[in-house]
Short mmCIF file of C-alpha atoms and ligand atoms in Angstrom, two decimals:
data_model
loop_
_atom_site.label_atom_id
_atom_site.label_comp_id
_atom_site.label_asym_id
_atom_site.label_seq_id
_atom_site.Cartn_x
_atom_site.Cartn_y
_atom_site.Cartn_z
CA UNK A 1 -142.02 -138.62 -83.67
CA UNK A 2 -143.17 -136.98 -80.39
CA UNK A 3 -145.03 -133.82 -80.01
CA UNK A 4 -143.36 -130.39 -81.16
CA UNK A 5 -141.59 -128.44 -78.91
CA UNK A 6 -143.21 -125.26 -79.07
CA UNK A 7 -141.20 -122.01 -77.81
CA UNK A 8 -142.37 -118.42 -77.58
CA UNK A 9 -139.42 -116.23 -78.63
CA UNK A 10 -139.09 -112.41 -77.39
CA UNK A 11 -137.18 -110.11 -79.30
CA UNK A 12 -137.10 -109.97 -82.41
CA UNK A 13 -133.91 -108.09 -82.98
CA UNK A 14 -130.51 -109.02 -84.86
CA UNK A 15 -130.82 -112.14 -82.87
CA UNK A 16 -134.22 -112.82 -82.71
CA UNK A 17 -135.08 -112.63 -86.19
CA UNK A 18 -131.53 -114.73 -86.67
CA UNK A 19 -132.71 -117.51 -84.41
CA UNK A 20 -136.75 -117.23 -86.72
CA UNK A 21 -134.71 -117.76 -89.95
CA UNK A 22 -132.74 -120.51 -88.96
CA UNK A 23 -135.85 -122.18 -87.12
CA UNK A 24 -137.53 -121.83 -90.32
CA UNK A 25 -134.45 -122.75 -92.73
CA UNK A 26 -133.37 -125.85 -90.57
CA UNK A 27 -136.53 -126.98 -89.54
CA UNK A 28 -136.19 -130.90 -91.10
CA UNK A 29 -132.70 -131.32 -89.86
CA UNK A 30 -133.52 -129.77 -86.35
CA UNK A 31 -136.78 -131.71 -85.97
CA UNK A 32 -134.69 -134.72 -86.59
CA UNK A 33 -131.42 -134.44 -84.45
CA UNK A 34 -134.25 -133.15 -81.62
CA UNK A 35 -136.57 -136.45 -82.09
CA UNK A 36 -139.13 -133.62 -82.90
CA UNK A 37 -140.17 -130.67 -84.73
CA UNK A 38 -139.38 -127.23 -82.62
CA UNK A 39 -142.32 -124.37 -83.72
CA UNK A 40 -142.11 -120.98 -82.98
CA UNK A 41 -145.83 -120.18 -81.31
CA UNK A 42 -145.62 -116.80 -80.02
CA UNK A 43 -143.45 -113.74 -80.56
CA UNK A 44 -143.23 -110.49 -79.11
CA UNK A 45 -140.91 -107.49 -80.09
CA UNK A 46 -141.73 -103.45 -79.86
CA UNK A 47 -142.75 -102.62 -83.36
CA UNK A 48 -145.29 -105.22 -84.84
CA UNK A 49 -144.96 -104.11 -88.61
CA UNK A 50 -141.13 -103.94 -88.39
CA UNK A 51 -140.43 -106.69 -91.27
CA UNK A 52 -137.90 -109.69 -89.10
CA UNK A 53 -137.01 -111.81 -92.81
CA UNK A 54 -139.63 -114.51 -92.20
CA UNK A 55 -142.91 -115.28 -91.80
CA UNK A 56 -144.32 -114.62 -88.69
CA UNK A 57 -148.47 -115.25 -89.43
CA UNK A 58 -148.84 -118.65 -87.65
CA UNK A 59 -147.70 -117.21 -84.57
CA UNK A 60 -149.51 -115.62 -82.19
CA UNK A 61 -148.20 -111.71 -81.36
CA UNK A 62 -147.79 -110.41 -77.77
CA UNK A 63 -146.77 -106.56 -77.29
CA UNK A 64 -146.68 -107.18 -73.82
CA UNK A 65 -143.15 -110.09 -73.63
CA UNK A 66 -144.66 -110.57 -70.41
CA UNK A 67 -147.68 -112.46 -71.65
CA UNK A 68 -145.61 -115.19 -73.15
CA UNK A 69 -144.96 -116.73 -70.01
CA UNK A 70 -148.53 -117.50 -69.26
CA UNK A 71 -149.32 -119.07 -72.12
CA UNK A 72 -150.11 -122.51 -71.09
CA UNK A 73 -148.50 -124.30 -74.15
CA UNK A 74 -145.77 -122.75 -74.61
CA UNK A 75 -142.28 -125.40 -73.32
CA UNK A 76 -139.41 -122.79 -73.81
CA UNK A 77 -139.19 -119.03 -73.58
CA UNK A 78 -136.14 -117.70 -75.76
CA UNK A 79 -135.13 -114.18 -74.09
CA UNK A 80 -133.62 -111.91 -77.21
CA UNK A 81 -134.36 -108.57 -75.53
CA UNK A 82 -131.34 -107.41 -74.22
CA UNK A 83 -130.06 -105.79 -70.38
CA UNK A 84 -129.71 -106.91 -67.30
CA UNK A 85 -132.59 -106.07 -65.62
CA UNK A 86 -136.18 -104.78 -66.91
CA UNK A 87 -138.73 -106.83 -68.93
CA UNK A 88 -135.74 -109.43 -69.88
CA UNK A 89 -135.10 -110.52 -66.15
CA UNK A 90 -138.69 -110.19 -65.25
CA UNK A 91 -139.78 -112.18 -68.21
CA UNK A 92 -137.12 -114.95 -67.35
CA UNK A 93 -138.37 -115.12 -63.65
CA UNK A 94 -141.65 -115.53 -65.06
CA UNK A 95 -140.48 -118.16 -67.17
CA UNK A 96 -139.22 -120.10 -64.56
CA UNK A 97 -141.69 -119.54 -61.89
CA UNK A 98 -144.30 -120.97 -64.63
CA UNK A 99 -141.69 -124.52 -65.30
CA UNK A 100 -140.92 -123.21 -68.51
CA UNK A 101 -137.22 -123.85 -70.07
CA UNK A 102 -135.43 -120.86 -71.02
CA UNK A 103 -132.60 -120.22 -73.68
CA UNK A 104 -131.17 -116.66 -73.33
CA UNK A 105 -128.40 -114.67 -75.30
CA UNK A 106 -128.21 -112.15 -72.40
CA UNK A 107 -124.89 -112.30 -71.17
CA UNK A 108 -125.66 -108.92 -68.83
CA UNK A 109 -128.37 -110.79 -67.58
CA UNK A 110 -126.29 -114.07 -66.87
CA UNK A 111 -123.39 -112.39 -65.27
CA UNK A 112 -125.64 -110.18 -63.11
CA UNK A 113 -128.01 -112.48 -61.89
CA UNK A 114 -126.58 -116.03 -63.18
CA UNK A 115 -126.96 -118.18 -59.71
CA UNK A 116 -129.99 -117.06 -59.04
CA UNK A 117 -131.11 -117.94 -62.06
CA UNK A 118 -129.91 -121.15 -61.83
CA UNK A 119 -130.96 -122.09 -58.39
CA UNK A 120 -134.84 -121.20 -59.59
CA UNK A 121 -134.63 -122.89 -62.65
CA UNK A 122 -133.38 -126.12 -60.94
CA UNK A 123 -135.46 -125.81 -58.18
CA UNK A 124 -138.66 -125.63 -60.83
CA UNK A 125 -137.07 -128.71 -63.15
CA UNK A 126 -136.33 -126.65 -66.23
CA UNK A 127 -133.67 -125.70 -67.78
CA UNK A 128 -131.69 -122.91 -68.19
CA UNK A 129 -129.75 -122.21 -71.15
CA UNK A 130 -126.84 -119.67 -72.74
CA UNK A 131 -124.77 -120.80 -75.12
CA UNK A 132 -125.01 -117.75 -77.25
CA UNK A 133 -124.29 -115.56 -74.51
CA UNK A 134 -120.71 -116.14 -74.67
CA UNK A 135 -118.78 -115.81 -78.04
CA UNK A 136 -121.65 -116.11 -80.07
CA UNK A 137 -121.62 -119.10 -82.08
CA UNK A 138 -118.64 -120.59 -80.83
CA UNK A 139 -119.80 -123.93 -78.41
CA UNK A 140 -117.33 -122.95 -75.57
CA UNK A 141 -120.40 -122.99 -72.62
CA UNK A 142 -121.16 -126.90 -74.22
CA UNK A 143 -117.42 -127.36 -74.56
CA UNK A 144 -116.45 -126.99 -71.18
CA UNK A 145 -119.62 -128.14 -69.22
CA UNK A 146 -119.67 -131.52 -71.44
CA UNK A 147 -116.56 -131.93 -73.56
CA UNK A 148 -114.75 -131.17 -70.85
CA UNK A 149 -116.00 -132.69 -67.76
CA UNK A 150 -113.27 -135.18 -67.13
CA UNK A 151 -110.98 -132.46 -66.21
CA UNK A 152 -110.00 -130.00 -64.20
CA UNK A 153 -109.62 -126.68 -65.98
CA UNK A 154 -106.51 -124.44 -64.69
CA UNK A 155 -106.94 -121.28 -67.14
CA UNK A 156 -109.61 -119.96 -69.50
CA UNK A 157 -108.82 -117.35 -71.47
CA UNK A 158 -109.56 -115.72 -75.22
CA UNK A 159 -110.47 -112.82 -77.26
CA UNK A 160 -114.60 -112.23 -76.04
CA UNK A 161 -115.31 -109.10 -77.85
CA UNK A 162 -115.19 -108.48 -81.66
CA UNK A 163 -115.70 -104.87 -81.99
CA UNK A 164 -112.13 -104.20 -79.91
CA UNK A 165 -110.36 -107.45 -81.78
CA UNK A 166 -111.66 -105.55 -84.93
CA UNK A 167 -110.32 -102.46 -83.94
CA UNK A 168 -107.29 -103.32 -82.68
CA UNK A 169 -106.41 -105.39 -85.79
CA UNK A 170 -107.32 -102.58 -87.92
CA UNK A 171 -105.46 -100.22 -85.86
CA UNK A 172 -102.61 -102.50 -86.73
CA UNK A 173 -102.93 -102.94 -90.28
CA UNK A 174 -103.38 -99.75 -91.66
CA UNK A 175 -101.32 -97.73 -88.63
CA UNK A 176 -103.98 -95.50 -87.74
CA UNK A 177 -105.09 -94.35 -84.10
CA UNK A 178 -107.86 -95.57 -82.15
CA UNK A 179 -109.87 -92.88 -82.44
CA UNK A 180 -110.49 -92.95 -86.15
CA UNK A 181 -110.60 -96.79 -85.98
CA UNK A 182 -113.06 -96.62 -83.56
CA UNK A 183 -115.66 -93.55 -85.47
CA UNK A 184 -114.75 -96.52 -88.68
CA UNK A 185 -116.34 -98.95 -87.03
CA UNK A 186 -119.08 -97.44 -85.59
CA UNK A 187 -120.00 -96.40 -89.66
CA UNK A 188 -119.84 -99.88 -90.64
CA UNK A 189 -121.81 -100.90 -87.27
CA UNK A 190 -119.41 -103.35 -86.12
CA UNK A 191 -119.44 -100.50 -83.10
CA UNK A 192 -122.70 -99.48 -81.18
CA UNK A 193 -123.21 -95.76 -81.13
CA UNK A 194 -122.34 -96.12 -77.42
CA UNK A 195 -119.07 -97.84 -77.72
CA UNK A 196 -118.00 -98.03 -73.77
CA UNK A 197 -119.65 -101.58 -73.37
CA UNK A 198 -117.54 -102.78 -76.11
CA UNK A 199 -114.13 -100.48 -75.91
CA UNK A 200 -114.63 -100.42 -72.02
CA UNK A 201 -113.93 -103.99 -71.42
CA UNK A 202 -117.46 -104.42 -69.96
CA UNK A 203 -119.12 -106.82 -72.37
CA UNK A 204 -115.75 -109.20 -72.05
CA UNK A 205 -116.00 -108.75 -68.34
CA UNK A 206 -119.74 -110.09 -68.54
CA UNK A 207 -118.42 -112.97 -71.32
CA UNK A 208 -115.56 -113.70 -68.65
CA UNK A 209 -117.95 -114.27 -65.38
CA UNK A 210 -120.11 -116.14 -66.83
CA UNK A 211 -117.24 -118.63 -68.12
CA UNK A 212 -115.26 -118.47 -64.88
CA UNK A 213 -117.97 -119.97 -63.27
CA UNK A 214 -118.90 -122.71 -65.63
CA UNK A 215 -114.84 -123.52 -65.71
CA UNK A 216 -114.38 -123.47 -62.12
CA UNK A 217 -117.53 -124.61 -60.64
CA UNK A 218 -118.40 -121.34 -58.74
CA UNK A 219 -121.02 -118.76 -58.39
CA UNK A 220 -120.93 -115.89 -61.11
CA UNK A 221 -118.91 -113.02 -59.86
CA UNK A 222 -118.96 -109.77 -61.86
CA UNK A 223 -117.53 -107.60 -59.16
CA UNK A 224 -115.02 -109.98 -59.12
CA UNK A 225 -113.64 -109.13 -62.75
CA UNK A 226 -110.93 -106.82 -62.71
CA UNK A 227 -111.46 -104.34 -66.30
CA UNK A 228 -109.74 -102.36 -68.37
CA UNK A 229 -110.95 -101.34 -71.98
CA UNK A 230 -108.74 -100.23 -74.74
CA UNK A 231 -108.82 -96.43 -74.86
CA UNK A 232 -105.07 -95.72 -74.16
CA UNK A 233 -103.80 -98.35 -76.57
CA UNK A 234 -102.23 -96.69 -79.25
CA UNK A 235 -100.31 -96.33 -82.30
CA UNK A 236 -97.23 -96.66 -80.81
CA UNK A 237 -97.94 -98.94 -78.55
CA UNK A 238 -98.91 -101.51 -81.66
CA UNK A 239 -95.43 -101.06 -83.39
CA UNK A 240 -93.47 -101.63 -80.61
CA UNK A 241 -95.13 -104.72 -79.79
CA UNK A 242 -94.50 -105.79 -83.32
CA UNK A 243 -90.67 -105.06 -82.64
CA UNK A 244 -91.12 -107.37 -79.95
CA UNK A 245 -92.90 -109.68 -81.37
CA UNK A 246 -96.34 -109.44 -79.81
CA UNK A 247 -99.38 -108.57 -80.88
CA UNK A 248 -102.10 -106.77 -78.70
CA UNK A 249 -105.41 -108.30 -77.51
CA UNK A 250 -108.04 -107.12 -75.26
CA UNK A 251 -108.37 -110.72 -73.28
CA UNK A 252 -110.71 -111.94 -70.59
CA UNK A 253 -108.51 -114.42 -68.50
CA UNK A 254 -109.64 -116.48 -65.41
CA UNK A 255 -107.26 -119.00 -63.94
CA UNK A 256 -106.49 -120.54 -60.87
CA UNK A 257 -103.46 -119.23 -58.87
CA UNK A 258 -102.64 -119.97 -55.29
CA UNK A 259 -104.25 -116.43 -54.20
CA UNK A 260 -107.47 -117.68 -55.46
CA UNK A 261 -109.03 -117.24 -58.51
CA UNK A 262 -107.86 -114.45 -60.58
CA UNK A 263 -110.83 -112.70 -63.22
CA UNK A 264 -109.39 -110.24 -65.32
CA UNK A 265 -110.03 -108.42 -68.54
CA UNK A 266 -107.35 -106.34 -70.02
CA UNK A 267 -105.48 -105.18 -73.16
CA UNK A 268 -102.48 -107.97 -73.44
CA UNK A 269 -99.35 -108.12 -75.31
CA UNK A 270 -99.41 -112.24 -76.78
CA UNK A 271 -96.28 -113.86 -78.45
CA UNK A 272 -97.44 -113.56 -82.11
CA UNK A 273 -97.06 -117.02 -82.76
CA UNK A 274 -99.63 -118.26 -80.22
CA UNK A 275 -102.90 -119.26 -81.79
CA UNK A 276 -104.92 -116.48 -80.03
CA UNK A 277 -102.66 -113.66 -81.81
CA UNK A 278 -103.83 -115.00 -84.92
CA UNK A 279 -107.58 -114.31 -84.07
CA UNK A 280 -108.01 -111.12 -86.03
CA UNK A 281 -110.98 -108.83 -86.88
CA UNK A 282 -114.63 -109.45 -85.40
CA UNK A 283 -113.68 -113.16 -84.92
CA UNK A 284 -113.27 -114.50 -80.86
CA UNK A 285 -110.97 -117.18 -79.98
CA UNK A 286 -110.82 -118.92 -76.43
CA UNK A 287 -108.87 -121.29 -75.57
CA UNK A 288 -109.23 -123.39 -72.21
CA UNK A 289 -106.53 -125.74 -70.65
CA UNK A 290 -107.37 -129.14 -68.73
CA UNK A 291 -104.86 -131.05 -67.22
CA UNK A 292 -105.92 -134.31 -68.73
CA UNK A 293 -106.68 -132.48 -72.14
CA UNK A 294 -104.24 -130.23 -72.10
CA UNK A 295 -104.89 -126.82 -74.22
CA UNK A 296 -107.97 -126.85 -76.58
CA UNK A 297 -108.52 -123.77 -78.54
CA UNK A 298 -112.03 -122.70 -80.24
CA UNK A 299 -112.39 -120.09 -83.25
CA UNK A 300 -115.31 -118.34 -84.46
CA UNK A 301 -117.49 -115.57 -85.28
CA UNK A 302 -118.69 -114.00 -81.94
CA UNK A 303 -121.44 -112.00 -83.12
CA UNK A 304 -123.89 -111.25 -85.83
CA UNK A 305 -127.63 -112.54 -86.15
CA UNK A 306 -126.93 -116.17 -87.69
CA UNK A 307 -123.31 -117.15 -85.68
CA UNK A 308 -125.78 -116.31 -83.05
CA UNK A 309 -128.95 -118.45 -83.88
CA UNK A 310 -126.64 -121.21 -84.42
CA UNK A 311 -126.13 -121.12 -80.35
CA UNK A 312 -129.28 -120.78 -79.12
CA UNK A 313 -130.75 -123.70 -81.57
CA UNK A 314 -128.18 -125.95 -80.26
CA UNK A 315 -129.67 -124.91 -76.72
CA UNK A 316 -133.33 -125.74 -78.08
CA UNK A 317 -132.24 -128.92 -79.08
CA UNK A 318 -130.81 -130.65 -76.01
CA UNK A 319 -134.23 -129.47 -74.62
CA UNK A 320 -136.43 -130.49 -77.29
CA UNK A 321 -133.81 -134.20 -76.71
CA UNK A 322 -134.47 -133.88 -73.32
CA UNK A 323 -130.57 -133.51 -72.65
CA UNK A 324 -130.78 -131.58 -69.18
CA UNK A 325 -127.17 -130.64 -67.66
CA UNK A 326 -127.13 -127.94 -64.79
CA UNK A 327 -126.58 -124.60 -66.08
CA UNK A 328 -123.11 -124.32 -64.80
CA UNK A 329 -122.03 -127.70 -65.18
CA UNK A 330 -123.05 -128.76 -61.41
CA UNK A 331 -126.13 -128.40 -59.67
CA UNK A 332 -126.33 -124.68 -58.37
CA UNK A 333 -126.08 -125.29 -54.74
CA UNK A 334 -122.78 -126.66 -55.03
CA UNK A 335 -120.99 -123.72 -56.70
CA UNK A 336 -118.33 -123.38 -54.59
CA UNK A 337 -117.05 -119.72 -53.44
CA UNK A 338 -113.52 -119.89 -54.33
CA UNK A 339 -111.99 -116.92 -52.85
CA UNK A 340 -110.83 -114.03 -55.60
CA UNK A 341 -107.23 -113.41 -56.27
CA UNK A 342 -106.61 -109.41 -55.57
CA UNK A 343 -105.37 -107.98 -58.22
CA UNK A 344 -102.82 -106.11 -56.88
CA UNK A 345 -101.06 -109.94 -56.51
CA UNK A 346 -101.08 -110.34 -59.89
CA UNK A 347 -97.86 -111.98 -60.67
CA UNK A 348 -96.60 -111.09 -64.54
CA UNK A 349 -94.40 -109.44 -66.63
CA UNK A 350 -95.38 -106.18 -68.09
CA UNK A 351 -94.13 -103.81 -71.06
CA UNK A 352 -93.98 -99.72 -69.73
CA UNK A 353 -93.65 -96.83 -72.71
CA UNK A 354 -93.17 -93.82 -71.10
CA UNK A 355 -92.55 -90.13 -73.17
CA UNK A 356 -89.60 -88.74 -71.88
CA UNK A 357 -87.51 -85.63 -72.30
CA UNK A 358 -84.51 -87.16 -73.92
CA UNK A 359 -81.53 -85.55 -71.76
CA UNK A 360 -79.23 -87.24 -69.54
CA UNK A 361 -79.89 -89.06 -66.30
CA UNK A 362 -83.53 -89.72 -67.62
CA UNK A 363 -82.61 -93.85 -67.87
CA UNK A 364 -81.02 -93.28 -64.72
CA UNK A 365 -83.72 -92.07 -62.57
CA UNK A 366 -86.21 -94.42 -64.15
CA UNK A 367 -84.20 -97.62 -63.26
CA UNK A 368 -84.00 -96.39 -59.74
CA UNK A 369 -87.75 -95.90 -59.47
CA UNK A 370 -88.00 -99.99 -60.62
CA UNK A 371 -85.50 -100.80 -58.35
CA UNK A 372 -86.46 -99.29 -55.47
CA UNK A 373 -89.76 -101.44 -55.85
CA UNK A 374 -87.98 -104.91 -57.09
CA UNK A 375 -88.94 -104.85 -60.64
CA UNK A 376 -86.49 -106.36 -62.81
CA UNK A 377 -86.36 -105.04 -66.67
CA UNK A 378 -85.84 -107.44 -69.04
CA UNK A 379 -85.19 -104.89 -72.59
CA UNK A 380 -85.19 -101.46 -73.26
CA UNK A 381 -86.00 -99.91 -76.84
CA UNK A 382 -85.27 -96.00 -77.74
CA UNK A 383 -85.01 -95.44 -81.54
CA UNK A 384 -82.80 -92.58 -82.45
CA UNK A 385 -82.20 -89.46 -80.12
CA UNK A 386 -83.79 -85.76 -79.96
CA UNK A 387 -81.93 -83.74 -77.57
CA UNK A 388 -84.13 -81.78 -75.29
CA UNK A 389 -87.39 -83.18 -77.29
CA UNK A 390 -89.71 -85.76 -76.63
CA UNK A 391 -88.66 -89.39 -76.90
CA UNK A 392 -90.47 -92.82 -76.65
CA UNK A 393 -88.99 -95.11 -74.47
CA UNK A 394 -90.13 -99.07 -73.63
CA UNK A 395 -89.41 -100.91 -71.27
CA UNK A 396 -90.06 -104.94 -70.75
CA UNK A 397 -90.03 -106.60 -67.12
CA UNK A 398 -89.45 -109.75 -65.51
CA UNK A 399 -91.94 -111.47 -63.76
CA UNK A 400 -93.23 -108.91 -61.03
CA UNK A 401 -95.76 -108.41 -58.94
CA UNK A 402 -98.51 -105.97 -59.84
CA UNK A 403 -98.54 -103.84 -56.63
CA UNK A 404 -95.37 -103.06 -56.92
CA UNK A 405 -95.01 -102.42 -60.86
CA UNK A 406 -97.86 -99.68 -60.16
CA UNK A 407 -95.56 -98.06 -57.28
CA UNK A 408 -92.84 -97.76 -59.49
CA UNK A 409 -95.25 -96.31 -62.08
CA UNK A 410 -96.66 -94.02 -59.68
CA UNK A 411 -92.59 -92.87 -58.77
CA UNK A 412 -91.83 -92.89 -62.26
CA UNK A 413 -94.83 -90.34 -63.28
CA UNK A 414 -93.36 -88.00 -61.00
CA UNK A 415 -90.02 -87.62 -62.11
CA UNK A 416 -89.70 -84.40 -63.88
CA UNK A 417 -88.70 -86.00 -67.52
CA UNK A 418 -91.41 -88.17 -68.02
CA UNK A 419 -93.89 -86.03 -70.25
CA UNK A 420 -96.99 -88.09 -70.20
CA UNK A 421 -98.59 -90.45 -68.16
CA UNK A 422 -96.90 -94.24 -68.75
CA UNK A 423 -98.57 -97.02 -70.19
CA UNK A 424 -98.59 -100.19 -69.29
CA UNK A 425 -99.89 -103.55 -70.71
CA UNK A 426 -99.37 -107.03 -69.19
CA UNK A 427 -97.25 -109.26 -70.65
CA UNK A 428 -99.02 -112.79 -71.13
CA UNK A 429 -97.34 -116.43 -71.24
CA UNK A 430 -99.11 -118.49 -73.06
N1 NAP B 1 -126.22 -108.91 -81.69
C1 NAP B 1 -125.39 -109.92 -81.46
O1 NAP B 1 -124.58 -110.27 -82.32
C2 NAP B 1 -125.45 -110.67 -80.16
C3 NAP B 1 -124.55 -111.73 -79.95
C4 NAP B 1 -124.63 -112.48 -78.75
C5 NAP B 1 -125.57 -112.13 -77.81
N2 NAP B 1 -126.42 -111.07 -78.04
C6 NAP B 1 -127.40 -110.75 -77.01
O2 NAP B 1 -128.68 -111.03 -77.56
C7 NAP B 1 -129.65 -110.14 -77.00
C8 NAP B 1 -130.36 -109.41 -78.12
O3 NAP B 1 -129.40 -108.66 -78.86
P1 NAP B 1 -129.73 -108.05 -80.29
O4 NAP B 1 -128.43 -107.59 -80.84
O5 NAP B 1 -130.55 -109.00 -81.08
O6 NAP B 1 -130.58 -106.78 -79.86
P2 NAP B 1 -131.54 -105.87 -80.77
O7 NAP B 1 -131.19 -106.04 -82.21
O8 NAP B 1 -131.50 -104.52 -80.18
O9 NAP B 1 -132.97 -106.51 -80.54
C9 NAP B 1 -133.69 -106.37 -79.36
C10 NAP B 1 -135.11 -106.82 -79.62
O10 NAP B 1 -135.82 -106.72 -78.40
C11 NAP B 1 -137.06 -106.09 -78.67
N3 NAP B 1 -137.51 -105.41 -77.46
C12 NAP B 1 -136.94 -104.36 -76.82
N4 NAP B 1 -137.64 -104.04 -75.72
C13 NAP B 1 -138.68 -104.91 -75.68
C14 NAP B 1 -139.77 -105.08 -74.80
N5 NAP B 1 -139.94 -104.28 -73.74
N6 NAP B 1 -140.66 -106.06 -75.07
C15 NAP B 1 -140.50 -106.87 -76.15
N7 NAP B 1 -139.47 -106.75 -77.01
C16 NAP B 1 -138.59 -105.77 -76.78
C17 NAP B 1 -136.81 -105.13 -79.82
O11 NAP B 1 -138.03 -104.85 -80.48
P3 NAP B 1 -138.12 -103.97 -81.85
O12 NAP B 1 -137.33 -104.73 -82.87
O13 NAP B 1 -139.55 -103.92 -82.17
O14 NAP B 1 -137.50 -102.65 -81.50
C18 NAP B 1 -135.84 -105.97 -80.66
O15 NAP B 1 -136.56 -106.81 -81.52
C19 NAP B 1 -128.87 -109.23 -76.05
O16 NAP B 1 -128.91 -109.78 -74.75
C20 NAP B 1 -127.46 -109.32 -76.58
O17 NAP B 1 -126.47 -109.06 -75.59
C21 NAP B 1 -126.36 -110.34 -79.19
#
């Protein structure tokens, strides 16, 4: 057998001390799918007595993460930390400037800084690797770099983010509002006390980047992304997309349209018998079409310390094997800039609920407002009648074209009937 691969990991964390258990749990069958035993050298984390569920005394400590890049032996560095920036991007640069391989989970740091990245890392001969930076421990960055090679990808899409899947499925099932869903989950700490990352669409928006470009074969654009979380999703919202039979998912889709490529992450109502409705609670689901595949669809647990070490020991692997593919699938310096698709050409069908005072003429003026623009509406649902009260009304439209949906909204918000501010969510066809 040849020499160990010996890694230095830093952070120590849900992930990190994930990623030491496994290393320590799998080490026979690792050491033997790698053609070599993978040791864990050097760690470094904040708090030195914090206990990480394994045994950490044959491994040299560093407080300073920084250190672990200039220790001679040490192959791979395995970034756990965390951000975009800070000691996790300065200890990857480090990484690379010294030729050592590096495996990260940090998806902020991929979609901020990605290309670069990539560029150094091939420049220096190493590799760059993170598989657990999108969906956790489902293999969807392997999947489409490798499995999928022989095609050309037209749409990526899926569920990225298990603390919104979980609360919208819970939302769902036992009929409560977001809000309460949302303090429920942050007790059970399947929510960070800082829930906008998660509930802002931000995290999928990092998730979505970073798979655009390893799809499509271009450099990671964030501010490309279009986002919008799941705050204003409510109640209401949920049944009637049952009535209609959808279900709602916060989705990251990229695809290829003839305005470019369109990035966007969004709350979207999905036929319920598609298989990414059926991806409930923390789980993530993506599913990727090919033209010679056709549509391939992945399940799994996004999250959580061991779905996560599963990733990044597949990563150690091919680099303990030797196994070197290009961080996005082709070498960096041919990621091609594909231009973005606007938004505001978005081209889709979308379901409106408005409150409205129900009195006559209301269904009236609102018609006229879609007209006026071109939108063509498909259904209409009002359940029972409240003279002079409040009513919910919903609307479904043909296929339309975003800019002009959001002028009839804007019209429509004006009229003196319509009580609250309408909602919209896109209507998907998968
Ligand atoms: N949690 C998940 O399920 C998951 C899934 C996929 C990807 N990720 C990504 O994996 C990375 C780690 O996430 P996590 O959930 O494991 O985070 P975490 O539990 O907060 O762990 C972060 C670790 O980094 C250490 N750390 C913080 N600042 C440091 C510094 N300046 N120098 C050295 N160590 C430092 C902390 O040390 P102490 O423990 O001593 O405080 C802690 O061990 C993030 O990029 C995250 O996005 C996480």
């Amino acid at each position: 057998m040849k020499p160990p691969l010996k890694i230095a990991i830093a952070g120590l964390g849900t992930v990190g001390a994930g990623t030491l258990q496994l290393l320590e749990r799998q080490a026979e069958r690792l050491a033997v799918r790698a053609g070599r035993p993978i040791v864990v050298t050097a760690v470094s984390a904040r708090n030195r007595r914090a206990d990480r569920g394994a045994n950490l005394s044959a491994m040299r400590w560093c407080d300073d993460a920084l250190e672990l890049a200039a220790i001679p032996e040490i192959d791979v560095i395995v970034e756990l930390i965390g951000g975009s920036d800070g000691v996790a991007r300065q200890l990857v640069e480090a990484a690379l400037a010294a030729k050592k391989h590096v495996v990260t989970a940090n998806k902020a740091l991929m979609a901020h800084h990605g290309t670069q990245l990539a560029k150094a890392a091939e420049k220096q001969g190493v590799a760059l690797a993170f598989e657990a930076a999108v969906a956790g421990g489902i293999p969807i960055i392997k999947t489409l770099r490798e499995g999928l090679a022989g095609n050309r990808i037209s749409r990526v899409y899926g569920i990225l983010n298990g603390t919104t899947n979980y609360i919208l499925t819970t939302m769902r099932e036992s009929g409560r509002e977001f809000a309460e869903v949302l303090a429920e989950a942050q007790k059970l700490g399947y929510a960070e006390a800082d829930p906008s990352f998660d509930i802002d669409g931000v995290d999928a928006s990092h998730k979505l980047a970073i798979l655009a470009s390893v799809a499509f074969g271009r450099p990671v654009d964030l501010a490309g992304v279009y986002t919008e979380g799941i705050r204003h999703v409510s109640r209401l919202d949920i049944d009637f997309a049952e009535e209609l039979g959808y279900r709602i998912k916060l989705l990251g889709i990229a695809r290829l349209t003839e305005n470019g490529l369109e990035q966007r992450v969004h709350p979207c109502m999905v036929k319920r018998a598609t298989p990414i409705a059926a991806v409930e609670g923390v789980f993530n689901g993506i599913v990727t079409e090919g033209d010679f595949v056709g549509r391939v669809v992945l399940e799994g647990r996004g999250a959580g310390a061991h779905p996560t070490a599963s990733a990044v020991a597949a990563d150690l692997v091919d680099i303990a094997a030797g196994r070197r593919i290009p961080a996005f699938g082709v070498p960096a310096t041919s990621l091609e800039n594909l231009p973005g698709a606007p938004m505001e050409n978005h081209r889709g069908a979308y379901y409106i609920r408005l409150m409205v005072l129900d009195q006559p003429g209301v269904i009236a003026d609102i018609a006229a407002a879609l007209r006026d623009q071109l939108v063509s509406m498909e259904s209409m649902i009002q359940h029972g009648r409240a003279p002079g009260e409040a009513v919910p009304i919903v609307l479904t439209t043909h296929d339309t074209v975003e800019a002009a949906m959001q002028r009839a909204l804007d019209a429509i918000a004006k009229l003196g009937t319509v009580l609250e501010p309408p909602r919209m969510i896109r209507i998907e066809d998968f």
